[in-house]
PDB file of C-alpha atoms and ligand atoms in Angstrom:
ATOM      1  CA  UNK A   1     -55.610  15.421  -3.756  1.00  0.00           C
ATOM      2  CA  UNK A   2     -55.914  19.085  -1.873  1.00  0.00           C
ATOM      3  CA  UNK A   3     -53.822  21.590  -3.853  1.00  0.00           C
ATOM      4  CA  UNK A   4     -51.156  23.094  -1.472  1.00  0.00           C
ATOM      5  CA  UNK A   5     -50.565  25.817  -3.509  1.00  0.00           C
ATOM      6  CA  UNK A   6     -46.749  27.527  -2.971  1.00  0.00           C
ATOM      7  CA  UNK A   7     -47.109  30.570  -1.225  1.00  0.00           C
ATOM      8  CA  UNK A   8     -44.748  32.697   0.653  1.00  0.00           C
ATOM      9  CA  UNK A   9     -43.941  31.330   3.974  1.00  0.00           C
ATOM     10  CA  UNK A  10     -42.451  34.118   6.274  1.00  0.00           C
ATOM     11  CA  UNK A  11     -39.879  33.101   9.390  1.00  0.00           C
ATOM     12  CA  UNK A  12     -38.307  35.302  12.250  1.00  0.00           C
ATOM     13  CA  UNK A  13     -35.281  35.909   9.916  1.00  0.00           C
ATOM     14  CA  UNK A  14     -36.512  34.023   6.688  1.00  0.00           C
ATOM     15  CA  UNK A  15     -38.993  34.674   3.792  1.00  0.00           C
ATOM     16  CA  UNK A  16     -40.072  31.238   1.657  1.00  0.00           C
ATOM     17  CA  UNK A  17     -40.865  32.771  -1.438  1.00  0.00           C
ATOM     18  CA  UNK A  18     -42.055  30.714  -4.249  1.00  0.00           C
ATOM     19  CA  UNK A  19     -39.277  29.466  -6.898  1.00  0.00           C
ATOM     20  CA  UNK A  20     -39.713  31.630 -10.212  1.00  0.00           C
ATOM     21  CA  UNK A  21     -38.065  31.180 -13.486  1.00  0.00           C
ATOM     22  CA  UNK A  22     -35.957  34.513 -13.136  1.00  0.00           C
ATOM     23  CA  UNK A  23     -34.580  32.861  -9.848  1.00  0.00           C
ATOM     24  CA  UNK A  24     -32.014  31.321 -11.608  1.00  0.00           C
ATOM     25  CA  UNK A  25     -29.607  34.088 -12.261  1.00  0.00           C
ATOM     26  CA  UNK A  26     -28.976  34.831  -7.913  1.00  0.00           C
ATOM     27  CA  UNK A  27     -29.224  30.957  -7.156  1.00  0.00           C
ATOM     28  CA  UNK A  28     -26.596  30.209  -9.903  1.00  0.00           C
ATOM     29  CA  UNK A  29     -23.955  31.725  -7.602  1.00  0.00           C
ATOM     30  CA  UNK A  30     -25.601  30.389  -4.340  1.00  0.00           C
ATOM     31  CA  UNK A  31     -25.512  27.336  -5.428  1.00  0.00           C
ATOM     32  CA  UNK A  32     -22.435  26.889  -7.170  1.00  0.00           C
ATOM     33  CA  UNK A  33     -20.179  25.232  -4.303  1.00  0.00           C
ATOM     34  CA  UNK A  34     -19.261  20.999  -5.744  1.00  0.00           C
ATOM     35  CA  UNK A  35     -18.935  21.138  -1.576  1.00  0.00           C
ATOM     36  CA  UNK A  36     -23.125  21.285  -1.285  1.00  0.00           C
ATOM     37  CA  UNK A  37     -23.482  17.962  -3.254  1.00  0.00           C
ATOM     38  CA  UNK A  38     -21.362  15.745  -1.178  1.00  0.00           C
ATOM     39  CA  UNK A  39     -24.058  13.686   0.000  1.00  0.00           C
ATOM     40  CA  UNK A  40     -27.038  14.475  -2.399  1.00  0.00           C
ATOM     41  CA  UNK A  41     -24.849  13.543  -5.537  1.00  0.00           C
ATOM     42  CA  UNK A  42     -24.754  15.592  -8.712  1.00  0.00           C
ATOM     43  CA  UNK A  43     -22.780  18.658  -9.105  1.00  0.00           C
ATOM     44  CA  UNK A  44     -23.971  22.577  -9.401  1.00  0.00           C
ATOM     45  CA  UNK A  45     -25.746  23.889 -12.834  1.00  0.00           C
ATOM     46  CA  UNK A  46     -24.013  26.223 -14.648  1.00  0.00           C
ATOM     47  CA  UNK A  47     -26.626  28.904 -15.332  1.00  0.00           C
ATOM     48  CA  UNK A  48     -28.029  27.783 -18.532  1.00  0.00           C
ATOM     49  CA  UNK A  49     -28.834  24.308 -17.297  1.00  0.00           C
ATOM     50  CA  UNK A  50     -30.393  25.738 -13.523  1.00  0.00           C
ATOM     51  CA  UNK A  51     -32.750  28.271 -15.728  1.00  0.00           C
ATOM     52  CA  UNK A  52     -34.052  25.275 -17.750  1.00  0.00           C
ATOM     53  CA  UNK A  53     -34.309  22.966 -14.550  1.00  0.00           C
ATOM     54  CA  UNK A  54     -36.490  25.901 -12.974  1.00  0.00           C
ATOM     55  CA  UNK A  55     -38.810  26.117 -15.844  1.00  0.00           C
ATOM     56  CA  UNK A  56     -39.224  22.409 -15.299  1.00  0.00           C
ATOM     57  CA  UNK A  57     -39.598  22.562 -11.850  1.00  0.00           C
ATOM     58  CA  UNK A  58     -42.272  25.540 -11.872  1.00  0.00           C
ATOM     59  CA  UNK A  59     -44.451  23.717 -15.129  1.00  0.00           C
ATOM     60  CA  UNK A  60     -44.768  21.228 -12.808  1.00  0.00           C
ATOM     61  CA  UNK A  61     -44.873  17.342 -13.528  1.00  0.00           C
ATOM     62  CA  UNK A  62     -47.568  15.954 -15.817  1.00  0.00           C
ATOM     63  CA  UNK A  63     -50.835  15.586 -14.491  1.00  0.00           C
ATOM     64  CA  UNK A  64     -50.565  11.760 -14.907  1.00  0.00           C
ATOM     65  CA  UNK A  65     -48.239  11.673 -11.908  1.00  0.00           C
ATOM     66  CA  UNK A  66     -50.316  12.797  -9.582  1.00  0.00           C
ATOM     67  CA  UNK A  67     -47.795  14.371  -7.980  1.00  0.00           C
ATOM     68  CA  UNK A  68     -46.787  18.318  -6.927  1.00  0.00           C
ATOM     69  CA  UNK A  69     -43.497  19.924  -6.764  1.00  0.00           C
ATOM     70  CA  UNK A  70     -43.590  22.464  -4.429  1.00  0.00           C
ATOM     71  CA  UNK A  71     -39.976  24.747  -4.153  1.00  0.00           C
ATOM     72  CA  UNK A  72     -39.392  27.690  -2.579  1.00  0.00           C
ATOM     73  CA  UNK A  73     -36.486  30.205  -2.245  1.00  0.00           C
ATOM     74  CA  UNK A  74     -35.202  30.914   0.862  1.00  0.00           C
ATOM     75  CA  UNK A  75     -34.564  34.494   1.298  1.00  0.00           C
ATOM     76  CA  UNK A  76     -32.906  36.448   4.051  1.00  0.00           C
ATOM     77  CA  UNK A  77     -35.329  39.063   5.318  1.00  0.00           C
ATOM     78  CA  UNK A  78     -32.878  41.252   6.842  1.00  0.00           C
ATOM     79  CA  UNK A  79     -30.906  42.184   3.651  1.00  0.00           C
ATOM     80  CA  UNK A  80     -33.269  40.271   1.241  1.00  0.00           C
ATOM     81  CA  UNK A  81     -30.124  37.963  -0.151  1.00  0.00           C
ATOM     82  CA  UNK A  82     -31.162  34.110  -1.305  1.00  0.00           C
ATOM     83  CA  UNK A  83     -29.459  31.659   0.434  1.00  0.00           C
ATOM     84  CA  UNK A  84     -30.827  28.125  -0.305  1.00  0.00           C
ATOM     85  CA  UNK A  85     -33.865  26.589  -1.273  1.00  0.00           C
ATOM     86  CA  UNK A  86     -36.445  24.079   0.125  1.00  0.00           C
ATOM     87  CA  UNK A  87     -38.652  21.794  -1.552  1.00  0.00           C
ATOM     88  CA  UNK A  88     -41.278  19.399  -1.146  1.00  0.00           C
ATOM     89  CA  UNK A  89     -42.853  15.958  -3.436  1.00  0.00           C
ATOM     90  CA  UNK A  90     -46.254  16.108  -2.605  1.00  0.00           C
ATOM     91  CA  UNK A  91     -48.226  12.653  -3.665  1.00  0.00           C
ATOM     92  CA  UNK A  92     -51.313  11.373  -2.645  1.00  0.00           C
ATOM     93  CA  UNK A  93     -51.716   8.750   0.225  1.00  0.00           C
ATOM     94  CA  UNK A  94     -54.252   6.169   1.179  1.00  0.00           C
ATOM     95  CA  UNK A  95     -54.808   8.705   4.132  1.00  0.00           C
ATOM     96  CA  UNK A  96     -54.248  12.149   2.339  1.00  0.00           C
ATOM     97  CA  UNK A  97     -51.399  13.642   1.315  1.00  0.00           C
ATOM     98  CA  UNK A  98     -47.708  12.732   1.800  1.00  0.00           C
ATOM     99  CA  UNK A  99     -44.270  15.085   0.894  1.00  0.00           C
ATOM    100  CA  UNK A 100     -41.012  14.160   0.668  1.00  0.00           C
ATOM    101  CA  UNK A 101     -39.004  17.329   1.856  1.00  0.00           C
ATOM    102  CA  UNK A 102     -35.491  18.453   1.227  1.00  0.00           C
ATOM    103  CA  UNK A 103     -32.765  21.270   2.074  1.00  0.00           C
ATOM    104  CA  UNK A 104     -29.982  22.924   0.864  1.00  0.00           C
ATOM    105  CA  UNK A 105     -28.441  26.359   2.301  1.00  0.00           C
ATOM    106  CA  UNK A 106     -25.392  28.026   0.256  1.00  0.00           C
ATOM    107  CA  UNK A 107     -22.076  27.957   2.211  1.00  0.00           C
ATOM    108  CA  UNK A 108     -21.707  31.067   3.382  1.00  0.00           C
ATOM    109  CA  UNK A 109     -24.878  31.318   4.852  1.00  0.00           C
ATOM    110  CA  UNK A 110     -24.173  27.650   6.574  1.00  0.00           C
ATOM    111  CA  UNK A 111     -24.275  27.344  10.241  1.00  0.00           C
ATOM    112  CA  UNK A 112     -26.734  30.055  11.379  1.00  0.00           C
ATOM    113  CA  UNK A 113     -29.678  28.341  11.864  1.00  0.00           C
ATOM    114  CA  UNK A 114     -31.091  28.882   8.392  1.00  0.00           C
ATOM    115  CA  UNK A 115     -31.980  25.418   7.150  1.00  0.00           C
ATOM    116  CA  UNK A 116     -33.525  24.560  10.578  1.00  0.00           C
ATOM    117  CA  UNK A 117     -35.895  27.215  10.641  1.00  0.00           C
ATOM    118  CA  UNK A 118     -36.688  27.321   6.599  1.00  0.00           C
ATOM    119  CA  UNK A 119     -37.301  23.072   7.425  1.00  0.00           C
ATOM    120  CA  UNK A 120     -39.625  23.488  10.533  1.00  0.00           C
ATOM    121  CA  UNK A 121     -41.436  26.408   8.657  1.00  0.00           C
ATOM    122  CA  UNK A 122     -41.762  23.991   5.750  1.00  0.00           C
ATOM    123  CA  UNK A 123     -43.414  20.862   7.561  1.00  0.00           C
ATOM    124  CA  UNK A 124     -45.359  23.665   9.472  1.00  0.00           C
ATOM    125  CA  UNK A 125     -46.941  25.237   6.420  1.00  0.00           C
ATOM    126  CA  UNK A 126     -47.336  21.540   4.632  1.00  0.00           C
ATOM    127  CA  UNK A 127     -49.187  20.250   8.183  1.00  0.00           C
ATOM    128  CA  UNK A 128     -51.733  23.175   7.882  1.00  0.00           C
ATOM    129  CA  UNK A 129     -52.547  22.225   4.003  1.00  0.00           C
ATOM    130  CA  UNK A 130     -53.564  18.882   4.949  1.00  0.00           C
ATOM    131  CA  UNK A 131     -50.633  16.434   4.278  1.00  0.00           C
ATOM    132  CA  UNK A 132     -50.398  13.957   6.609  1.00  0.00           C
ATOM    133  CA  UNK A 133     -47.168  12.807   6.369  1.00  0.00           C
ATOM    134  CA  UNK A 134     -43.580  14.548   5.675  1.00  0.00           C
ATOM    135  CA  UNK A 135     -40.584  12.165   4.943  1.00  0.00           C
ATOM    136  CA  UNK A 136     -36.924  13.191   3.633  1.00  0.00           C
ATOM    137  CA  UNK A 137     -33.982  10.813   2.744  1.00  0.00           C
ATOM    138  CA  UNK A 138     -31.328  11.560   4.677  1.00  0.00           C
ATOM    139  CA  UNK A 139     -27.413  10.261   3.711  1.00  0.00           C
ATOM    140  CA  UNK A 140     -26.101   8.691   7.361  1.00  0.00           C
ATOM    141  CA  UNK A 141     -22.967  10.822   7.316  1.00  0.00           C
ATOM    142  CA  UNK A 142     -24.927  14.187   6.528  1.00  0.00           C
ATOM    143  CA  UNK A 143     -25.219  14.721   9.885  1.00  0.00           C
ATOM    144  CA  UNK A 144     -26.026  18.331   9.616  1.00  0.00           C
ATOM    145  CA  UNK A 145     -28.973  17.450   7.402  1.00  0.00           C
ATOM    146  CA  UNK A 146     -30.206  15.053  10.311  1.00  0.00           C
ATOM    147  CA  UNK A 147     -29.971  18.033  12.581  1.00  0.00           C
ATOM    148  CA  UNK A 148     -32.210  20.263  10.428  1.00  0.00           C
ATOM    149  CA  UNK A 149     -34.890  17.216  10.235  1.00  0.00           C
ATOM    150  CA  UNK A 150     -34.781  16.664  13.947  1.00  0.00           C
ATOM    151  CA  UNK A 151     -35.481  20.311  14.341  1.00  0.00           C
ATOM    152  CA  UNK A 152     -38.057  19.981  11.711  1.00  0.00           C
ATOM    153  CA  UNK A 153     -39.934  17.174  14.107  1.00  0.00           C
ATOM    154  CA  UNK A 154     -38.633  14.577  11.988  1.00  0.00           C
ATOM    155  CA  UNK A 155     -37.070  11.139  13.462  1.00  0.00           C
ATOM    156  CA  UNK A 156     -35.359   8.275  11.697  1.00  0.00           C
ATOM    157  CA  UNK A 157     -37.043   5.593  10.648  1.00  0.00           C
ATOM    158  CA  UNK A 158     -35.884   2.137  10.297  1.00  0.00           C
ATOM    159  CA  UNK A 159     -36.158   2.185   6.595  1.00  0.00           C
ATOM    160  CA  UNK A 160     -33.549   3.259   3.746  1.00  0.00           C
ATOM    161  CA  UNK A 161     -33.956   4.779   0.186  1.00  0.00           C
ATOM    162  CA  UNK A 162     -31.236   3.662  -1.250  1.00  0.00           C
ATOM    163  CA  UNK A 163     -28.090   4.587   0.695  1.00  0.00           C
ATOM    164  CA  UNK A 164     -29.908   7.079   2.337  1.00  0.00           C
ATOM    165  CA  UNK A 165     -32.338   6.748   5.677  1.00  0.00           C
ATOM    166  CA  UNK A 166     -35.933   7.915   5.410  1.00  0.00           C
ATOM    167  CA  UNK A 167     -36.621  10.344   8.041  1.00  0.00           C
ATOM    168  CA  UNK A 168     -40.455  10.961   9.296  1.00  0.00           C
ATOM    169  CA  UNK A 169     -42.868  13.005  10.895  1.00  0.00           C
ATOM    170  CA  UNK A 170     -44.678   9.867  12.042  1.00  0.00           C
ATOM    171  CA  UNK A 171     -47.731  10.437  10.003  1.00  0.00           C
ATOM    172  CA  UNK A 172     -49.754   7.585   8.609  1.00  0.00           C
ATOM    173  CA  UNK A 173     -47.208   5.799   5.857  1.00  0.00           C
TER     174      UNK A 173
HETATM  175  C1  COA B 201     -27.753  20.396   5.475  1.00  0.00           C
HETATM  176  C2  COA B 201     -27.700  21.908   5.343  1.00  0.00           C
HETATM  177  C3  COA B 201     -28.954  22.382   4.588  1.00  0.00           C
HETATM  178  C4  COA B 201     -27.672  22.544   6.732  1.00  0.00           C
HETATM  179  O1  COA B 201     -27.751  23.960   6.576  1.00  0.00           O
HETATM  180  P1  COA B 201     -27.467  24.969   7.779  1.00  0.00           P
HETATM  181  O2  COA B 201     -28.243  26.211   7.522  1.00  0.00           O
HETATM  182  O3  COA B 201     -26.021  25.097   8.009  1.00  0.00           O
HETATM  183  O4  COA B 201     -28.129  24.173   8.994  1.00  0.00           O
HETATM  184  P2  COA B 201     -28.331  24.757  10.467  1.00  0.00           P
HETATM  185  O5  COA B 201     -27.500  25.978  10.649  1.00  0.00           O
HETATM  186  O6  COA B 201     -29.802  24.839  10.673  1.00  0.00           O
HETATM  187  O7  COA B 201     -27.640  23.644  11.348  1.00  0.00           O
HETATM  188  C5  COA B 201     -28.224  22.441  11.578  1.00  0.00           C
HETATM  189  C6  COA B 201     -27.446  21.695  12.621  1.00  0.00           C
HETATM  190  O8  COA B 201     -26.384  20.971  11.994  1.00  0.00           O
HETATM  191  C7  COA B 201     -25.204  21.143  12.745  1.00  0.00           C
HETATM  192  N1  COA B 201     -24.101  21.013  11.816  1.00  0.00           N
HETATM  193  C8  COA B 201     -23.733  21.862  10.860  1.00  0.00           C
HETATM  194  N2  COA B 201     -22.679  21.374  10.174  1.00  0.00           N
HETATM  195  C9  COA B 201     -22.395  20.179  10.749  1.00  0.00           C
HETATM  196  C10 COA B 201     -21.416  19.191  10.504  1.00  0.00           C
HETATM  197  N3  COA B 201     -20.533  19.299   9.510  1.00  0.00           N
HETATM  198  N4  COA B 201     -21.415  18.094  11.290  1.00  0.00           N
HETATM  199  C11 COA B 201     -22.319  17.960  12.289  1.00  0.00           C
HETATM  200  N5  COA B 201     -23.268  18.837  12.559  1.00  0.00           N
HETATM  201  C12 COA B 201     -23.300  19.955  11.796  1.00  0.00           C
HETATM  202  C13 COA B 201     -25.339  22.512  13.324  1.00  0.00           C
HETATM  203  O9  COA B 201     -24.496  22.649  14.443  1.00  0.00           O
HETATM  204  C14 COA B 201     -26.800  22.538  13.703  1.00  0.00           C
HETATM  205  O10 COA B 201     -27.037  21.881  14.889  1.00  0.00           O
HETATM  206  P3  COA B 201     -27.210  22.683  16.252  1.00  0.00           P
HETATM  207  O11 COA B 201     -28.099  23.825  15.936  1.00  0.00           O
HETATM  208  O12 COA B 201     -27.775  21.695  17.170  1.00  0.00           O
HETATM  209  O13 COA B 201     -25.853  23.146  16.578  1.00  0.00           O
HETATM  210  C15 COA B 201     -26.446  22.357   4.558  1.00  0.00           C
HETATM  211  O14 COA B 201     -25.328  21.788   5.168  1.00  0.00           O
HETATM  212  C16 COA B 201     -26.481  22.002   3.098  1.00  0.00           C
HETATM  213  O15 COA B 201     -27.063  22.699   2.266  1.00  0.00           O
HETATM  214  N6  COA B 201     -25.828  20.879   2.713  1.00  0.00           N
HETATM  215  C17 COA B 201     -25.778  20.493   1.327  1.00  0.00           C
HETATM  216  C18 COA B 201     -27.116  20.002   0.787  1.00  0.00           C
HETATM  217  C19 COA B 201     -27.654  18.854   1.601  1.00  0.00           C
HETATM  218  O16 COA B 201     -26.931  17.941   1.963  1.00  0.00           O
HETATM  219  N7  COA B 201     -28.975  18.884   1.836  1.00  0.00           N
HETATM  220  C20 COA B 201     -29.645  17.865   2.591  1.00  0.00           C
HETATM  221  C21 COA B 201     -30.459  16.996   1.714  1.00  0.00           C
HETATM  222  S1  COA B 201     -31.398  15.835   2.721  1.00  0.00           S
END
């Protein structure tokens, strides 16, 4: 599989800046809100547990898996303040590379525009490494979340993940 290595991604008002370990102390507060994790499940990390979730995350799965997590911070450039992340699964395809991509923007920062452009630059910058096809999982009621993957180029499928609906660029499955 190509290696998309993370790299920062800059936007009109946004800077994708690789997730680091140190990350955890700003995204601890950003991410604190139960509210964020009414349709994704879960509940938010107190610090201790987000630190040792990011030193997971950034190790990176075993190479047996064959699989890359790519996450990024999502960083205001106008005042340089986090507010969300994005992330992508890569995995290999028959065809090349496939990611499964997913959102979340703090609430205050909600309703700007943030996760729309952060999502488009996301399947941009994933397009120009070679995958070939970006899906995300989408719970029916988060209709927000639908409007950030339609603005990302994504459409619904007719499949489901669970209770969720998979969401694609149309690539080659
Ligand atoms: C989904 C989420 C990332 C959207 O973040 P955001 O920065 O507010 O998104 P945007 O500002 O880009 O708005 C996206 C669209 O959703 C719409 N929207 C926002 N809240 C909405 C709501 N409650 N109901 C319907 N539409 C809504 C916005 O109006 C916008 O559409 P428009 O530009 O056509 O008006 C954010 O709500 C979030 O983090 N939720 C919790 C985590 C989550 O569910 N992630 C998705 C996993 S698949």
């Amino acid at each position: 599989m190509p290696e998309p290595i993370t790299e920062t991604v800059e936007t009109p008002r946004l800077r994708l800046e690789p997730l680091a370990v140190h990350h955890a102390e700003e995204m601890a507060d950003v991410l604190g809100d139960p509210r964020l994790h009414r349709y994704i499940g879960g509940a938010p990390l107190p610090l201790g547990e987000l630190r040792a979730r990011y030193e997971h995350l950034v190790a990176g799965p075993s190479p047996f898996h064959q699989e890359q997590w790519l996450n990024w911070i999502v960083r205001r450039r106008r005042d340089g303040r986090a507010v969300g992340t994005v992330q992508a699964t890569v995995t290999p395809g028959q065809d090349g590379p496939c990611a499964s991509v997913a959102w979340v923007i703090g609430m205050p920062y909600q309703g700007f525009g943030f996760a729309s452009e952060a999502a488009r630059a996301l399947v941009d910058w994933l397009g120009g490494r070679g995958v070939r096809r970006v899906v995300a999982n989408v719970h029916p009621a988060n209709l927000a979340s639908a409007a950030v993957a339609r603005r990302a180029g994504l459409r619904p499928t007719g499949g489901r993940a669970g209770d969720e609906v998979v969401w694609s660029d149309g690539g080659d499955p």
